[in-house]
Coordinates of N, CA and C in Angstrom, one line a residue:
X1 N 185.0 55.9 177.5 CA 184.1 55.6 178.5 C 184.8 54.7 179.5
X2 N 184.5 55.2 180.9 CA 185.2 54.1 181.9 C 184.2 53.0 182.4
X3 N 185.0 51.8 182.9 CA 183.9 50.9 182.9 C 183.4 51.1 183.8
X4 N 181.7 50.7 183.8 CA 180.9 51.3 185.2 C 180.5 49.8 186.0
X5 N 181.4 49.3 186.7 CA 181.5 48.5 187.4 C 181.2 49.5 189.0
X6 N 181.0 48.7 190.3 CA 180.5 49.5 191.1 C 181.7 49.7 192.1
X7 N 182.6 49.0 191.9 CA 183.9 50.0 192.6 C 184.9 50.7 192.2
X8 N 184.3 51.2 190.5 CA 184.8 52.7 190.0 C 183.7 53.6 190.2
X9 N 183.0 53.6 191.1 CA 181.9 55.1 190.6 C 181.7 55.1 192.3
X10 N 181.6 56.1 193.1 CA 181.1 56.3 194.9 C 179.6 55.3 194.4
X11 N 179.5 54.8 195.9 CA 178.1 54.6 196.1 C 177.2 55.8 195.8
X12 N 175.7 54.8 195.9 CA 174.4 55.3 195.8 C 174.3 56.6 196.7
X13 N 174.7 56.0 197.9 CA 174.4 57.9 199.3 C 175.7 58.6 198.9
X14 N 176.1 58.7 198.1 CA 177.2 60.1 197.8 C 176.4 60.6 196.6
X15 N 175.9 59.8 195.5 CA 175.4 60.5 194.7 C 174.1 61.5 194.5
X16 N 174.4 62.7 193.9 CA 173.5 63.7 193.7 C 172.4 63.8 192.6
X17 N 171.3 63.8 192.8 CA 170.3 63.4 192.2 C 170.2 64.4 191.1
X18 N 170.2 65.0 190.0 CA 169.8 66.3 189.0 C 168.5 66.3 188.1
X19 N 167.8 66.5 188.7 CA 166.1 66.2 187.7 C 166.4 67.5 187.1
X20 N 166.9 68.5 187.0 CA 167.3 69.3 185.5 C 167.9 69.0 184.8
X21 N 168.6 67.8 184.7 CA 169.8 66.7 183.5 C 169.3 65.4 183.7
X22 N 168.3 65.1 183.1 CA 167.3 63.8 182.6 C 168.6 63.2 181.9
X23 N 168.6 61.7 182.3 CA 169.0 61.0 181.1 C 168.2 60.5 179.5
X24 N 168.7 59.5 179.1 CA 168.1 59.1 178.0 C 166.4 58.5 178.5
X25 N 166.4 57.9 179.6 CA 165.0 57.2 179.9 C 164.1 58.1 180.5
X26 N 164.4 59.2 180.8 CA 163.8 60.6 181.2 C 164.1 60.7 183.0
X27 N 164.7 59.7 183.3 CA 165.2 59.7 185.0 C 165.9 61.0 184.9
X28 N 166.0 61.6 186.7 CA 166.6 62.4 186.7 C 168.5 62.2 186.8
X29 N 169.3 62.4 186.1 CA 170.3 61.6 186.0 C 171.3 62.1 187.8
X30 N 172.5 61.1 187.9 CA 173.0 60.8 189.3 C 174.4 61.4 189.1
X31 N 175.0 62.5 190.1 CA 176.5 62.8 189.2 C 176.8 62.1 190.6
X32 N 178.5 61.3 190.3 CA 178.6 60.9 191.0 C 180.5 60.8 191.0
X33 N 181.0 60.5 191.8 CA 182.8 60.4 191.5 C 183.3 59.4 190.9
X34 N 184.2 59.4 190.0 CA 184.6 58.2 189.5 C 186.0 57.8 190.7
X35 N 186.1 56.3 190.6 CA 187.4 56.0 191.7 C 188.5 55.0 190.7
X36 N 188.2 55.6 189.4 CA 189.1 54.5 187.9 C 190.7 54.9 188.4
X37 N 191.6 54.3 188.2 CA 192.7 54.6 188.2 C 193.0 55.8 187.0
X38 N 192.3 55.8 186.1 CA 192.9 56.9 185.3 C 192.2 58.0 185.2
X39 N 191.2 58.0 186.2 CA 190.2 59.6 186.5 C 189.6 59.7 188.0
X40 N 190.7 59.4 189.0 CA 190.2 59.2 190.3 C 189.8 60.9 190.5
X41 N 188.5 60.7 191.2 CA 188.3 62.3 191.3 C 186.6 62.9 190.9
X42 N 187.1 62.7 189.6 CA 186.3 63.4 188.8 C 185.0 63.2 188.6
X43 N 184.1 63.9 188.4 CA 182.5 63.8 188.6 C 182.1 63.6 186.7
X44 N 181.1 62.3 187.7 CA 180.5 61.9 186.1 C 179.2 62.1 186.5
X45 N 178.2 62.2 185.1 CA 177.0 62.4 185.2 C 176.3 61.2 184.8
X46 N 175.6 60.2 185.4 CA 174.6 59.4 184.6 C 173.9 59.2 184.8
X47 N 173.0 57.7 184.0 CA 171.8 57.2 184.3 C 171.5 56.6 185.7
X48 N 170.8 56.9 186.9 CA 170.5 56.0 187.9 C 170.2 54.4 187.4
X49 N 170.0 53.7 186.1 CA 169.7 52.5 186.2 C 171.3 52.0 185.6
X50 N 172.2 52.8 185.5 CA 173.4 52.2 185.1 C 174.1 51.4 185.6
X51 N 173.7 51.2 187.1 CA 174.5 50.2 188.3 C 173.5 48.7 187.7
X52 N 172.5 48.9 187.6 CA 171.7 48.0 187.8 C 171.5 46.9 186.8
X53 N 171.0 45.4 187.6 CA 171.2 44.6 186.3 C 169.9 44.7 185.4
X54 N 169.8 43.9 184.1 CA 169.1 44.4 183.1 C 169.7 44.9 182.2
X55 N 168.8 45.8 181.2 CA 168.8 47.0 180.2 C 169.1 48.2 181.0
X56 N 170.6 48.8 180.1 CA 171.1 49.9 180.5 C 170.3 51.3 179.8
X57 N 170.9 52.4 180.5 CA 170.3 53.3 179.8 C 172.0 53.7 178.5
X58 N 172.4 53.6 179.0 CA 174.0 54.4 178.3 C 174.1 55.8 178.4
X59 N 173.8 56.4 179.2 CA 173.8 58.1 179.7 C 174.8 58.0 180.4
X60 N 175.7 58.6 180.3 CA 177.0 59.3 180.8 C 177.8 60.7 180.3
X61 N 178.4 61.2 181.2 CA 179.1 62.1 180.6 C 179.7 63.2 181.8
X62 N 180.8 63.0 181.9 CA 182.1 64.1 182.4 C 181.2 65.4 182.9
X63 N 182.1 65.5 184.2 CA 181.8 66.9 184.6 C 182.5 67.8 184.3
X64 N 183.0 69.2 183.6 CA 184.0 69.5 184.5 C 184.5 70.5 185.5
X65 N 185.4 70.2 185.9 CA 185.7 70.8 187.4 C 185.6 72.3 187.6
X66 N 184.7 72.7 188.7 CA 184.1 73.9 188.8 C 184.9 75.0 189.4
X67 N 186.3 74.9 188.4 CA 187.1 76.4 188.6 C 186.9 77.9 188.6
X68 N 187.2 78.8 189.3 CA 187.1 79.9 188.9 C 187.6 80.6 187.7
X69 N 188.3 79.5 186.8 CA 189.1 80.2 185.5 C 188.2 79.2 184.6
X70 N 187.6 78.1 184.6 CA 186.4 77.3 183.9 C 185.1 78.6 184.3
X71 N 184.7 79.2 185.2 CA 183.6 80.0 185.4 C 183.4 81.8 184.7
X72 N 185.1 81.9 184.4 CA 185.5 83.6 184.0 C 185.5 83.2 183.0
X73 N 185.9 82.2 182.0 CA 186.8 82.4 180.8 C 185.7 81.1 179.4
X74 N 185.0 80.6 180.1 CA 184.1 79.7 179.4 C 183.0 80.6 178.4
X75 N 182.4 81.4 179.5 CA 181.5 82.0 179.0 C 180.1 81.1 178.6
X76 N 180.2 80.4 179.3 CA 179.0 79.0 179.1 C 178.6 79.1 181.5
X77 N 177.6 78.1 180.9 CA 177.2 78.2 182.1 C 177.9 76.9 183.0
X78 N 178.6 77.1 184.3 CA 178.9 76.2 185.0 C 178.4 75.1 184.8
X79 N 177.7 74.7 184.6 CA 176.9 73.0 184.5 C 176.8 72.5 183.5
X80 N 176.3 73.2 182.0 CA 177.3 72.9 181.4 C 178.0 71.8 180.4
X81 N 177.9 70.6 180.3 CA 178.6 69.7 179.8 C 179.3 69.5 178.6
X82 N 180.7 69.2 178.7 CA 181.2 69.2 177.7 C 181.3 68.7 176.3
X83 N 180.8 68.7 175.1 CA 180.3 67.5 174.4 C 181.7 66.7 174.0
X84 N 182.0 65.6 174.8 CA 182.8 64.8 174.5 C 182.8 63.8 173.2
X85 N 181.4 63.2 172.8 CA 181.6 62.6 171.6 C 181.8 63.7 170.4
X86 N 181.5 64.7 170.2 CA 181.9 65.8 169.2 C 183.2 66.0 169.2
X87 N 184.2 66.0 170.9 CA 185.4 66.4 170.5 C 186.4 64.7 169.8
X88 N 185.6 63.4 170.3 CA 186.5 62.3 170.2 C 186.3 62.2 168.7
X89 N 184.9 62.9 168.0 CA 185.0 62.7 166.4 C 185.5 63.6 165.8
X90 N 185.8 64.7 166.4 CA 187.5 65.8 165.4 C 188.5 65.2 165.7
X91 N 188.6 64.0 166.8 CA 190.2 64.0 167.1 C 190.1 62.6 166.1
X92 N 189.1 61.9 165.7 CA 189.3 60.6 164.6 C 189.4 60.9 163.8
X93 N 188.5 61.9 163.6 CA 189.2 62.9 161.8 C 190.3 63.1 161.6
X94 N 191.0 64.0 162.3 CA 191.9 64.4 162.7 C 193.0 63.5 162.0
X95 N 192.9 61.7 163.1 CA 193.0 60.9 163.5 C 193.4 60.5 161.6
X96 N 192.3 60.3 161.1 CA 192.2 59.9 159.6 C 193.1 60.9 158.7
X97 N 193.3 61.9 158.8 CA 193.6 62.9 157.7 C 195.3 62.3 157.6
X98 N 195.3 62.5 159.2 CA 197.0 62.1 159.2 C 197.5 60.9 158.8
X99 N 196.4 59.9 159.2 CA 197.0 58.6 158.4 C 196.8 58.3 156.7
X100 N 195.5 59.4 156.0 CA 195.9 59.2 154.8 C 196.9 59.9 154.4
X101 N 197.8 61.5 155.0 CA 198.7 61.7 154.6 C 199.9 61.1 154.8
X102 N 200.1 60.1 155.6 CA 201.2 59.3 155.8 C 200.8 58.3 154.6
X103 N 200.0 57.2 154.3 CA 199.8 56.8 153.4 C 200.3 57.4 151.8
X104 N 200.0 58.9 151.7 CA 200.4 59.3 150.4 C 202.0 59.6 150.6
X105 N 202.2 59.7 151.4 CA 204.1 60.2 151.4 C 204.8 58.6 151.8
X106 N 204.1 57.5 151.9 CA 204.6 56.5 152.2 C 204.5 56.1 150.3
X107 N 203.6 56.0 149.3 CA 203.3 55.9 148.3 C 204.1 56.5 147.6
X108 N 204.5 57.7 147.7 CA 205.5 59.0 147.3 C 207.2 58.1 147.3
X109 N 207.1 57.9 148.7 CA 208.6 57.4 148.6 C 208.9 56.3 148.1
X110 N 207.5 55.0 148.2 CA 207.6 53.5 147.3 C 208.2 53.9 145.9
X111 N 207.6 55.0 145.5 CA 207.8 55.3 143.5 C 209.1 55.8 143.8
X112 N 209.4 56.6 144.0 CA 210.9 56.9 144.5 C 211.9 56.0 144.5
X113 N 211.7 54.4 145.4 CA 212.4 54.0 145.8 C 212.6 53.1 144.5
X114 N 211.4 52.8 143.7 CA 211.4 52.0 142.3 C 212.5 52.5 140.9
X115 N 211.9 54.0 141.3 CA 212.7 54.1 140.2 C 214.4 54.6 140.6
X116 N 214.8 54.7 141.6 CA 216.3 54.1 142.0 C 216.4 52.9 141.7
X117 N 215.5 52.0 142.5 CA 215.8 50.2 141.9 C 216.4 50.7 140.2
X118 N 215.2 50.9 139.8 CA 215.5 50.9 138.4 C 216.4 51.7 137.7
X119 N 217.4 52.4 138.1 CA 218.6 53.4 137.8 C 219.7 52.2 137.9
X120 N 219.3 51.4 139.4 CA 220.5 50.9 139.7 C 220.5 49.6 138.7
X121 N 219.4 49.2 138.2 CA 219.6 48.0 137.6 C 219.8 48.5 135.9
X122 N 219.9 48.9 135.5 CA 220.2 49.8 134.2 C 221.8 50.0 134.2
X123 N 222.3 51.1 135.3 CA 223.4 50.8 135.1 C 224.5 49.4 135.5
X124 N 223.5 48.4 136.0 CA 224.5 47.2 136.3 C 224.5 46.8 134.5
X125 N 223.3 46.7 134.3 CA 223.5 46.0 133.0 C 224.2 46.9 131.9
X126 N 224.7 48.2 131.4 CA 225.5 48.9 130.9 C 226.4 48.5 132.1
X127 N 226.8 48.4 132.7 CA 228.4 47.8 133.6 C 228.9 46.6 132.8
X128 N 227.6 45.7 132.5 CA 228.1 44.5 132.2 C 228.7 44.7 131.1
X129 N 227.6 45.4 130.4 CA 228.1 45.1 128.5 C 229.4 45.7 128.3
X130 N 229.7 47.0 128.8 CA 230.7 47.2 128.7 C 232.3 46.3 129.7
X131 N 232.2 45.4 130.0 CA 232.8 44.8 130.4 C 233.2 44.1 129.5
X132 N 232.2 43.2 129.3 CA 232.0 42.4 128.2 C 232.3 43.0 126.6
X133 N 232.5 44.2 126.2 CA 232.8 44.7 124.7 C 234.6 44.9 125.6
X134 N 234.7 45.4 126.3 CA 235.9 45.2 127.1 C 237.1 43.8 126.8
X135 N 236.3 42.6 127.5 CA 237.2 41.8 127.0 C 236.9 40.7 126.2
X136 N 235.8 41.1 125.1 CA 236.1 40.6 123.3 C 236.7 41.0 122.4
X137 N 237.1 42.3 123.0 CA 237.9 43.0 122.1 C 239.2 43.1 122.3
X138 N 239.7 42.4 122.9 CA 241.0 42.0 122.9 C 241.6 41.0 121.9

């Protein structure tokens, strides 16, 4: 989520009013441009009380861009919205699988690495003895 400070989002007279996409408080929600350094452009959808001070509503959500290859190939209806928290909780899953598999091949190679320690310390000590039967028996 970008922060909704009021010189990331166009003013009030550029935004477009949509009483068919209510937000959470049942307002008609406001799509409007983001001006963030890392989404200049792009149309967001939200709450009209989200500028305002007070209780927020937290209604937001990404437009996306009304291509002729997003309109042939979606097979969804232009307007539309994409559900972004469904995709950010496959990508934390996702996110989790790989870190417990790194965890088990990190665990994998610890036991690995022990029982070399322990090869190597076995044969120092058969190094020694035999040194040592070496020169008492002279």
């Amino acid at each position: 989520m970008s922060s909704s400070s009021s010189s990331s989002i166009s003013s009030k007279r550029n935004a477009e009013f949509q009483p068919e996409n209510p937000c959470y408080c049942g307002l008609p929600s406001r799509v409007r441009t983001s001006r963030t350094k890392d989404n200049p452009g792009k149309k967001i959808r939200l709450c009209p009380n989200s500028m305002n001070e007070g209780p927020k509503c937290k209604f937001w959500e990404w437009l996306e861009p009304e291509t002729p290859e997003n309109e042939v190939n979606s097979g969804k209806d232009k307007k539309e919205p994409c559900n972004l928290t469904l995709k950010v909780s496959i990508l934390e899953n996702e996110i989790s699988i790989c870190k417990m598999k790194m965890e088990q091949e990190n665990l994998v190679v610890r036991q690995e690495f022990e029982k070399l320690k322990w090869k190597l310390f076995t044969h120092k000590v058969v190094m020694i003895m035999l040194f040592l039967l070496f020169v008492f028996k002279k």
